[in-house]
Coordinates of C-alpha atoms in Angstrom, one line a residue:
M1 CA 30.0 -110.1 82.9
K2 CA 30.7 -106.3 82.8
N3 CA 31.1 -106.3 78.8
I4 CA 27.9 -108.1 77.8
I5 CA 26.0 -105.1 80.2
I6 CA 28.2 -102.3 78.9
L7 CA 27.0 -104.4 75.2
E8 CA 23.8 -104.2 75.8
L9 CA 23.4 -100.8 76.4
L10 CA 25.4 -99.5 73.7
L11 CA 22.3 -101.8 71.2
A12 CA 20.2 -100.0 73.9
L13 CA 22.2 -96.3 72.6
L14 CA 22.3 -97.5 69.2
V15 CA 18.2 -99.0 68.7
L16 CA 18.0 -94.5 70.4
L17 CA 19.7 -93.2 68.4
L18 CA 19.1 -94.8 64.3
G19 CA 15.2 -95.6 65.1
E20 CA 13.7 -99.4 65.9
S21 CA 12.5 -99.1 62.5
L22 CA 15.8 -98.9 60.6
F23 CA 17.0 -101.1 63.3
D24 CA 15.4 -103.3 62.3
I25 CA 15.9 -102.8 58.8
R26 CA 19.6 -103.6 59.3
K27 CA 18.8 -106.3 61.7
E28 CA 16.8 -108.2 58.6
E29 CA 18.9 -107.1 56.3
F30 CA 21.6 -108.9 57.9
Q31 CA 18.8 -112.2 58.2
G32 CA 18.8 -112.6 54.1
E33 CA 15.8 -110.6 54.2
T34 CA 16.5 -107.7 52.3
L35 CA 16.9 -107.5 47.8
K36 CA 19.7 -105.3 47.1
I37 CA 19.5 -104.2 43.8
A38 CA 22.1 -101.6 41.6
Y39 CA 20.8 -99.1 39.6
T40 CA 22.6 -96.4 38.0
K41 CA 20.5 -93.1 39.0
D42 CA 18.9 -91.3 41.5
I43 CA 15.5 -92.6 42.0
G44 CA 13.7 -88.9 42.6
D45 CA 11.7 -87.9 45.4
V46 CA 9.1 -91.3 43.1
D47 CA 6.1 -89.4 43.3
P48 CA 3.2 -90.3 41.3
F49 CA 4.1 -87.7 38.6
D50 CA 7.7 -87.5 38.7
S51 CA 9.3 -88.2 35.3
G52 CA 12.8 -88.2 37.3
S53 CA 11.2 -91.2 39.4
P54 CA 12.4 -94.4 37.5
M55 CA 9.3 -96.2 36.2
F56 CA 9.2 -99.9 38.5
V57 CA 10.2 -97.8 41.7
Q58 CA 6.7 -96.1 40.6
D59 CA 5.3 -99.5 40.1
W60 CA 6.5 -101.3 43.3
V61 CA 5.0 -98.3 45.4
Y62 CA 0.9 -97.1 43.5
E63 CA -1.6 -98.9 41.4
G64 CA -3.9 -98.7 39.0
L65 CA -8.3 -98.8 38.0
V66 CA -6.3 -101.5 35.2
G67 CA -3.1 -103.6 34.5
M68 CA -2.5 -104.7 30.9
Q69 CA -1.7 -108.9 30.3
N70 CA -0.4 -109.7 26.2
G71 CA -2.5 -106.3 25.4
K72 CA -5.4 -106.6 27.5
A73 CA -6.9 -104.9 30.1
V74 CA -6.6 -107.4 33.6
P75 CA -7.7 -106.4 37.3
K76 CA -6.1 -103.7 39.5
L77 CA -7.8 -101.6 41.6
A78 CA -11.1 -102.7 39.8
E79 CA -12.5 -105.5 40.2
S80 CA -14.0 -105.9 37.3
W81 CA -15.8 -103.0 34.3
E82 CA -18.3 -102.4 32.0
I83 CA -18.9 -100.4 29.3
T84 CA -21.8 -99.5 27.9
D85 CA -22.4 -100.8 23.7
D86 CA -21.9 -97.0 22.7
G87 CA -18.7 -96.6 24.8
K88 CA -19.8 -93.9 26.0
N89 CA -19.5 -94.9 29.9
Y90 CA -16.8 -96.5 31.6
I91 CA -18.1 -98.2 34.8
F92 CA -15.9 -99.3 37.5
H93 CA -16.0 -101.3 40.8
L94 CA -13.5 -101.6 43.1
R95 CA -11.5 -104.0 45.7
K96 CA -13.1 -102.9 49.2
D97 CA -9.7 -104.3 50.2
V98 CA -7.1 -101.9 49.0
F99 CA -5.6 -99.6 51.9
F100 CA -3.1 -96.9 51.4
S101 CA 0.0 -96.9 53.1
N102 CA -1.0 -95.1 55.6
G103 CA -3.6 -96.2 56.1
K104 CA -6.5 -94.5 54.4
P105 CA -9.6 -96.7 52.0
L106 CA -9.4 -96.8 49.0
T107 CA -12.6 -95.1 47.5
S108 CA -14.7 -93.6 44.3
Q109 CA -13.6 -90.3 45.2
I110 CA -10.3 -90.5 45.8
V111 CA -10.1 -92.3 42.1
K112 CA -12.7 -88.8 41.1
E113 CA -10.5 -86.1 42.7
N114 CA -7.3 -87.7 41.1
I115 CA -8.4 -88.1 38.2
S116 CA -10.6 -85.2 38.2
E117 CA -6.5 -83.2 38.9
L118 CA -5.5 -84.7 36.1
I119 CA -8.4 -83.3 33.8
A120 CA -7.6 -80.0 35.0
K121 CA -3.6 -80.1 34.2
R122 CA -4.1 -81.5 30.5
E123 CA -2.3 -79.7 28.4
Q124 CA 0.5 -80.9 30.6
Y125 CA -0.2 -84.6 29.0
G126 CA -0.9 -84.2 25.5
F127 CA -0.7 -88.0 25.1
L128 CA -3.6 -88.7 26.8
D129 CA -7.2 -89.1 24.7
M130 CA -8.7 -90.1 27.9
L131 CA -8.7 -86.8 29.8
K132 CA -9.7 -85.0 26.5
K133 CA -12.9 -86.6 26.1
I134 CA -14.0 -87.3 29.9
S135 CA -17.0 -84.6 30.0
K136 CA -18.2 -85.6 33.8
I137 CA -16.8 -88.8 36.8
E138 CA -19.6 -89.9 38.9
T139 CA -19.4 -91.8 42.2
P140 CA -23.1 -93.5 43.1
D141 CA -21.6 -95.3 46.3
A142 CA -18.3 -95.9 47.7
H143 CA -16.6 -98.2 45.6
T144 CA -18.7 -97.3 41.8
V145 CA -16.4 -94.8 39.7
I146 CA -18.1 -94.2 36.2
F147 CA -16.7 -91.8 33.7
R148 CA -19.3 -89.9 31.3
L149 CA -17.6 -89.6 28.3
D150 CA -17.9 -86.7 24.9
E151 CA -16.9 -89.3 23.1
V152 CA -15.6 -93.2 21.9
C153 CA -11.9 -93.2 23.6
S154 CA -10.3 -96.7 22.6
S155 CA -7.8 -96.0 24.2
L156 CA -9.1 -95.5 27.5
L157 CA -8.4 -98.6 29.8
N158 CA -4.9 -98.6 28.1
E159 CA -4.1 -94.9 29.5
L160 CA -5.6 -96.3 32.2
S161 CA -3.0 -99.1 33.9
F162 CA -0.2 -96.6 32.8
T163 CA 2.7 -96.2 35.5
R164 CA 2.4 -92.5 35.3
P165 CA 0.6 -90.4 35.7
L166 CA -2.7 -92.5 36.1
T167 CA -1.9 -94.6 39.0
I168 CA -4.1 -93.6 42.1
H169 CA -2.4 -92.0 45.2
F170 CA -3.7 -90.2 48.4
S171 CA -1.7 -87.0 49.0
E172 CA -1.9 -84.4 53.0
S173 CA 0.6 -82.2 53.9
G174 CA 3.4 -83.6 55.4
K175 CA 5.5 -81.9 58.6
E176 CA 7.5 -79.0 56.1
G177 CA 4.5 -78.6 54.0
N178 CA 5.5 -80.1 51.2
E179 CA 3.2 -82.7 50.3
V180 CA 3.3 -86.6 51.4
F181 CA 2.2 -89.3 48.8
Y182 CA 0.7 -92.4 49.8
G183 CA 0.7 -95.7 47.3
T184 CA -1.4 -98.7 47.3
G185 CA 1.1 -100.6 46.1
R186 CA 3.2 -103.7 47.3
W187 CA 6.3 -101.7 48.4
I188 CA 6.7 -98.5 50.7
L189 CA 9.7 -95.8 50.3
R190 CA 10.8 -96.4 53.8
K191 CA 14.3 -94.0 53.2
N192 CA 15.5 -91.6 50.4
I193 CA 19.1 -91.2 50.3
R194 CA 20.0 -88.9 47.0
N195 CA 22.4 -90.4 44.7
Q196 CA 22.9 -93.2 47.7
Y197 CA 20.6 -95.2 48.4
A198 CA 16.7 -95.9 48.9
L199 CA 15.2 -98.3 51.5
F200 CA 12.0 -100.5 50.3
E201 CA 9.2 -102.6 53.3
R202 CA 6.9 -104.6 52.0
N203 CA 3.9 -102.9 52.9
E204 CA 1.8 -106.5 54.4
N205 CA -1.5 -104.9 54.2
Y206 CA -1.2 -104.9 50.4
W207 CA -4.8 -107.2 48.9
G208 CA -2.3 -109.5 46.5
E209 CA -0.2 -111.6 46.4
K210 CA 2.9 -110.2 48.6
P211 CA 6.6 -110.0 47.5
K212 CA 8.7 -113.0 49.0
F213 CA 11.4 -110.0 50.9
K214 CA 10.5 -107.6 53.3
Y215 CA 12.6 -104.8 52.1
V216 CA 14.5 -104.1 49.1
K217 CA 17.1 -102.0 48.7
V218 CA 17.6 -99.3 45.5
S219 CA 21.8 -98.3 45.2
I220 CA 22.6 -95.9 43.0
I221 CA 26.0 -97.2 41.4
P222 CA 26.8 -94.8 37.9
E223 CA 29.6 -97.7 36.7
V224 CA 28.9 -99.9 35.4
S225 CA 32.0 -101.4 36.7
T226 CA 31.8 -100.9 40.0
I227 CA 28.0 -102.2 39.3
E228 CA 29.8 -105.6 38.4
N229 CA 32.2 -105.3 41.3
A230 CA 29.2 -105.2 43.3
L231 CA 27.9 -108.1 41.7
R232 CA 30.9 -110.1 43.1
F233 CA 31.6 -108.8 46.7
G234 CA 27.9 -109.5 47.9
D235 CA 26.9 -105.8 48.3
A236 CA 24.6 -106.5 45.3
D237 CA 22.1 -108.9 44.7
M238 CA 20.6 -108.3 41.0
Y239 CA 21.9 -105.5 38.3
V240 CA 18.3 -105.2 35.8
D241 CA 20.6 -103.0 33.5
Q242 CA 17.0 -100.2 32.3
D243 CA 19.9 -97.9 29.8
G244 CA 21.6 -100.0 27.8
A245 CA 24.7 -99.9 30.1
L246 CA 25.8 -103.4 30.1
S247 CA 27.3 -104.4 26.9
F248 CA 27.1 -108.5 25.2
E249 CA 30.9 -109.0 26.1
E250 CA 30.0 -107.8 29.8
A251 CA 27.5 -109.9 30.5
F252 CA 28.5 -113.1 28.6
N253 CA 31.4 -112.1 31.1
L254 CA 29.9 -112.5 34.1
Q255 CA 27.9 -115.5 33.1
Q256 CA 31.2 -117.1 32.2
E257 CA 31.5 -116.3 36.7
G258 CA 28.6 -117.8 37.6
F259 CA 27.0 -115.3 37.4
S260 CA 22.5 -115.9 36.5
V261 CA 22.7 -113.5 33.3
G262 CA 18.8 -113.3 31.6
I263 CA 18.5 -111.5 28.3
T264 CA 14.6 -110.5 28.0
P265 CA 13.2 -109.8 24.9
L266 CA 10.7 -106.4 25.0
S267 CA 7.7 -105.2 23.1
Q268 CA 9.6 -102.4 22.4
I269 CA 10.7 -102.2 18.8
V270 CA 14.5 -100.1 18.3
L271 CA 14.7 -98.9 14.6
I272 CA 15.9 -95.6 13.3
A273 CA 13.3 -92.4 12.8
L274 CA 13.7 -90.2 9.4
N275 CA 13.6 -87.0 9.2
T276 CA 11.4 -86.0 6.8
E277 CA 11.9 -82.4 6.6
K278 CA 15.7 -83.4 6.2
I279 CA 15.0 -85.9 4.1
R280 CA 12.6 -84.8 1.7
E281 CA 13.0 -87.5 -1.2
I282 CA 11.5 -91.0 -0.6
P283 CA 14.1 -92.2 -2.7
I284 CA 16.9 -91.5 -0.3
R285 CA 14.2 -93.1 2.0
K286 CA 13.4 -96.0 0.5
A287 CA 17.4 -96.6 0.0
L288 CA 18.8 -96.3 3.8
A289 CA 16.2 -99.2 4.5
L290 CA 16.6 -101.4 1.4
G291 CA 20.3 -101.0 2.7
T292 CA 20.1 -102.0 5.3
D293 CA 21.2 -105.6 6.5
K294 CA 18.5 -105.8 9.4
R295 CA 20.5 -109.8 10.3
G296 CA 23.9 -108.5 9.8
V297 CA 23.2 -105.4 12.8
I298 CA 22.3 -108.0 15.0
Q299 CA 25.2 -110.7 14.9
F300 CA 28.0 -107.6 15.2
L301 CA 25.9 -106.2 18.4
A302 CA 24.5 -109.7 19.7
E303 CA 26.3 -112.3 18.2
G304 CA 22.1 -112.8 16.3
K305 CA 20.0 -113.4 20.1
L306 CA 17.8 -110.1 19.2
K307 CA 14.4 -110.6 17.0
E308 CA 14.4 -108.2 13.9
A309 CA 11.7 -105.9 13.0
H310 CA 9.3 -105.6 10.4
Y311 CA 7.1 -102.2 12.3
Y312 CA 6.9 -99.8 14.0
W313 CA 4.7 -102.5 16.1
T314 CA 5.2 -105.6 17.5
E315 CA 3.4 -108.0 15.6
N316 CA 1.1 -109.8 18.2
L317 CA 0.4 -106.2 19.2
P318 CA -4.1 -106.8 18.8
E319 CA -4.2 -104.0 17.5
M320 CA -2.7 -104.9 14.0
P321 CA -3.8 -106.1 10.7
P322 CA -1.3 -109.8 10.0
G323 CA 0.3 -109.4 6.1
L324 CA 1.6 -105.8 5.7
P325 CA 4.7 -105.3 3.8
Y326 CA 8.0 -104.3 4.7
Y327 CA 11.2 -103.8 3.2
S328 CA 13.9 -105.9 3.3
F329 CA 17.7 -105.9 2.9
D330 CA 18.7 -105.8 -0.7
R331 CA 22.0 -103.7 -1.7
K332 CA 22.2 -104.2 -5.1
Q333 CA 18.5 -102.6 -5.4
A334 CA 19.7 -99.7 -3.0
D335 CA 22.5 -99.1 -5.0
E336 CA 20.3 -99.2 -8.3
I337 CA 18.2 -96.1 -6.9
L338 CA 21.2 -93.5 -5.4
D339 CA 22.7 -94.5 -9.2
K340 CA 19.9 -92.5 -10.1
Q341 CA 21.0 -89.3 -9.0
Y342 CA 23.8 -89.6 -7.2
H343 CA 27.5 -90.6 -7.9
R344 CA 30.3 -91.9 -6.3
G345 CA 33.0 -89.8 -6.3
T346 CA 37.0 -90.0 -5.8
G347 CA 35.6 -91.8 -2.7
P348 CA 33.5 -93.9 -0.9
Y349 CA 31.3 -92.1 -0.9
R350 CA 28.7 -90.6 -3.1
E351 CA 28.3 -86.7 -4.3
K352 CA 25.7 -84.9 -6.2
D353 CA 26.6 -80.9 -7.1
G354 CA 30.0 -81.3 -5.8
V355 CA 28.5 -82.2 -2.5
R356 CA 28.7 -85.3 -0.8
L357 CA 25.9 -88.0 0.7
Q358 CA 25.6 -87.3 4.3
L359 CA 23.7 -87.4 7.0
S360 CA 23.7 -87.7 10.6
L361 CA 22.0 -90.2 13.3
G362 CA 21.7 -88.8 16.8
Y363 CA 22.0 -90.7 19.7
P364 CA 21.4 -89.8 23.7
A365 CA 25.0 -90.2 25.2
G366 CA 26.0 -93.8 28.0
N367 CA 24.3 -96.0 26.1
H368 CA 26.9 -98.8 24.9
N369 CA 25.0 -100.5 22.7
Q370 CA 23.8 -97.9 21.0
R371 CA 26.8 -96.2 19.9
N372 CA 27.7 -99.6 18.8
L373 CA 24.6 -99.1 16.7
A374 CA 25.8 -96.3 15.0
L375 CA 29.1 -97.3 14.3
I376 CA 27.5 -100.7 12.4
L377 CA 24.7 -98.9 11.2
K378 CA 28.3 -96.1 10.3
D379 CA 29.9 -98.8 8.0
M380 CA 26.9 -100.4 6.7
Y381 CA 25.7 -97.0 4.6
A382 CA 28.6 -96.6 3.4
K383 CA 28.5 -99.5 1.1
I384 CA 25.7 -98.0 -0.5
G385 CA 28.0 -94.7 -0.7
I386 CA 26.0 -92.3 2.1
D387 CA 28.1 -90.4 5.1
L388 CA 26.6 -91.3 7.6
I389 CA 28.1 -89.3 11.4
P390 CA 27.2 -90.7 14.3
D391 CA 26.1 -87.4 16.7
E392 CA 25.8 -88.9 20.5
D393 CA 24.6 -86.0 22.5
D394 CA 24.7 -86.1 26.6
F395 CA 20.6 -86.5 26.3
S396 CA 19.3 -83.2 28.0
V397 CA 21.4 -82.0 24.6
Y398 CA 19.5 -84.4 22.1
L399 CA 15.8 -84.0 22.8
N400 CA 15.9 -80.7 22.5
K401 CA 18.5 -81.3 19.2
F402 CA 15.7 -84.2 17.8
R403 CA 12.7 -82.7 19.5
D404 CA 13.5 -79.4 17.3
G405 CA 14.2 -81.7 14.0
K406 CA 18.6 -81.1 13.4
Y407 CA 19.4 -84.5 13.7
D408 CA 19.1 -86.2 10.1
M409 CA 18.0 -89.6 12.1
V410 CA 17.7 -90.4 15.2
L411 CA 18.4 -94.3 16.8
Y412 CA 14.9 -94.4 18.7
T413 CA 13.1 -97.0 21.0
T414 CA 9.1 -97.3 19.8
W415 CA 6.8 -97.5 23.8
G416 CA 5.9 -100.6 24.3
N417 CA 2.9 -102.6 24.1
A418 CA 1.6 -101.4 27.0
Y419 CA 0.9 -97.6 25.4
E420 CA 0.7 -98.9 21.9
P421 CA -0.9 -97.4 19.4
Y422 CA -3.2 -95.2 20.9
S423 CA -0.2 -92.7 22.9
T424 CA 2.5 -92.7 20.6
L425 CA -0.7 -92.1 17.3
T426 CA -1.4 -89.4 19.2
E427 CA 2.0 -87.9 20.0
M428 CA 2.0 -88.6 16.3
R429 CA -0.3 -86.5 15.8
T430 CA 0.3 -83.2 18.0
D431 CA 2.0 -80.2 16.6
G432 CA 5.8 -79.2 18.5
S433 CA 5.6 -83.2 19.2
G434 CA 9.7 -84.3 18.4
F435 CA 7.2 -87.4 16.6
N436 CA 5.6 -84.7 14.7
M437 CA 8.1 -84.7 12.6
F438 CA 8.4 -88.0 10.9
Q439 CA 5.0 -87.6 9.5
R440 CA 5.5 -84.1 8.6
G441 CA 7.3 -84.2 5.0
A442 CA 5.0 -87.8 4.1
D443 CA 3.2 -87.7 1.0
D444 CA -0.8 -88.3 2.7
K445 CA 0.3 -86.1 5.7
E446 CA -3.0 -84.3 6.5
T447 CA -5.2 -88.4 5.8
L448 CA -2.7 -89.5 7.4
F449 CA -3.0 -87.7 10.3
K450 CA -6.6 -88.2 10.3
A451 CA -7.1 -91.5 10.6
M452 CA -5.2 -91.6 13.6
K453 CA -7.4 -89.1 14.8
E454 CA -10.5 -91.0 13.6
M455 CA -9.1 -94.3 15.2
D456 CA -8.8 -93.5 19.1
S457 CA -13.1 -92.9 18.3
S458 CA -13.5 -96.2 16.1
P459 CA -14.6 -99.4 19.3
E460 CA -15.9 -101.3 16.4
R461 CA -12.3 -104.3 16.2
E462 CA -13.0 -103.6 12.0
S463 CA -12.4 -100.3 12.0
V464 CA -9.4 -100.8 13.9
L465 CA -7.9 -102.8 11.6
R466 CA -8.4 -101.1 8.9
Y467 CA -7.1 -97.2 9.9
M468 CA -3.8 -99.3 11.6
E469 CA -3.8 -101.4 7.8
Y470 CA -3.5 -97.5 6.4
I471 CA -1.3 -96.1 8.4
N472 CA 1.1 -99.3 8.6
G473 CA 0.9 -98.5 4.6
S474 CA 1.8 -94.9 4.7
F475 CA 4.7 -95.4 7.1
Y476 CA 6.1 -97.6 4.2
R477 CA 5.1 -96.6 1.7
N478 CA 6.7 -92.4 3.2
V479 CA 9.5 -95.1 4.6
L480 CA 9.2 -92.5 7.3
F481 CA 11.1 -95.7 9.5
I482 CA 13.4 -98.5 9.6
P483 CA 13.0 -100.9 12.4
L484 CA 15.7 -102.6 13.2
Y485 CA 15.3 -105.1 16.3
H486 CA 13.7 -106.2 19.6
D487 CA 14.7 -104.7 22.1
Y488 CA 15.9 -106.6 25.1
I489 CA 17.0 -106.0 28.6
I490 CA 19.9 -107.8 30.5
H491 CA 19.8 -108.5 33.8
V492 CA 22.2 -110.4 36.1
C493 CA 21.8 -112.0 39.9
R494 CA 24.1 -113.6 42.2
N495 CA 23.4 -118.0 42.1
D496 CA 21.9 -117.7 45.5
I497 CA 18.6 -115.4 43.6
S498 CA 16.2 -116.6 41.8
G499 CA 12.6 -116.1 40.5
F500 CA 12.9 -113.0 38.5
V501 CA 11.2 -113.3 35.2
P502 CA 12.0 -110.0 32.8
Q503 CA 8.0 -109.1 31.2
E504 CA 8.2 -107.3 27.7
D505 CA 7.6 -104.2 29.3
A506 CA 11.0 -104.7 31.8
K507 CA 12.5 -101.5 30.5
D508 CA 9.1 -99.7 32.5
R509 CA 8.8 -101.9 35.6
I510 CA 10.5 -105.1 37.1
D511 CA 8.5 -107.3 38.7
I512 CA 10.2 -108.9 42.7
T513 CA 6.9 -110.1 43.8
H514 CA 8.2 -113.6 43.3
V515 CA 12.2 -113.2 43.9
F516 CA 14.2 -115.1 46.9
R517 CA 17.1 -116.4 48.4
Q518 CA 17.6 -119.8 48.2
Y519 CA 19.7 -121.1 51.4

């Protein structure tokens, strides 16, 4: 009896020391109410603007007026909207049952303040055309917001669906004078220990379908081998490989051990972007495109499990016209083109005036499969006499060299259908962006940039398709990009975890609403 009393006193003291909410979290975790997810990087501050936070946690906490499904806008915080015939007025009707995680109701005034703040900082967000075109925001009542535009902005609904920075939040000063942000999403951040873990609690006042788990614990585990062991010993329930750190071979081995492993194709395209200011000759760029055996790449990289890509954008994008031309693998034709200007030297590589035909390929360190891809391409281009030099750099170095145009070519992954095509086109025609260097060497550069700009101000579908036909045709004629395959994401779950179905935007969003534990 004495021991029982002492134990009860110790438990009571533990609750006082740790705090009731944390004690409840530990208790619920023990009872199986916590989903444990492994992630390789710290999740940052999880504020709605922080580019250092992974988008999937921002998507858990914050929401926008609209979402995107299969390239079409769907209701989120706005339950409906109308667009006037001239395309210059958007009237949004907000849901009336939405509250921020601090209990404050969602109102049109808060939406106005959020968007107005971004308009004031629009120079920081050059890829968001709507911020340049909204001239006035009106709030006729607590649940109606009207955007008045100076000119048509076809990308507006797309942009409002972005995970950042256009999600709606409520902010106030914290106890230490810092700004504290509250969202309306399915999850509330309860604890965030840098480089260790973060705890999220289900938002019981969420307006829509609530998740099945009560808590989510995101454990920061930088090494994939350690993540694999965490899965084996139950310290992690699932891992979604957003960074490409897990190889196909490692995923296959985990599947052999009994884990549930899935490979999901995404709406993002992995491609080679050609720096037209360094590779100025179109015949060389064309030879590279013809000398690229995409099926061979997919077979070597993933045993044929990936989907081949032909264009910068996915073919199911609503703005993509059908039947566009693309380059098919033809090594003989690639050789014939190069033979006109370059001869093979004593070794396997071509030369001109004693200078070897050598090109650099930049990509960021840490992505296991991109490293393998670079080696596959090196071997492939050697067969047509081009000496490809893989150039792997830390991400910050890669980003600077990318923006400064230091690489001849780069491995690049497109943004995905939620952002396409408008935000990409805005970025491409913006001086100073890394994108811009790919188009600067195009023969029809001025006409191309003009088409990119005018398309966003065109409300008619027929004219949008005509613009996209011209833009894709320019990409093809000038050989600005060599699309390889649809990007993919690998996820691994313990066999008692069910209900996870990655979507085509899983590099930005990890929807765990329907995930549950089987008993």
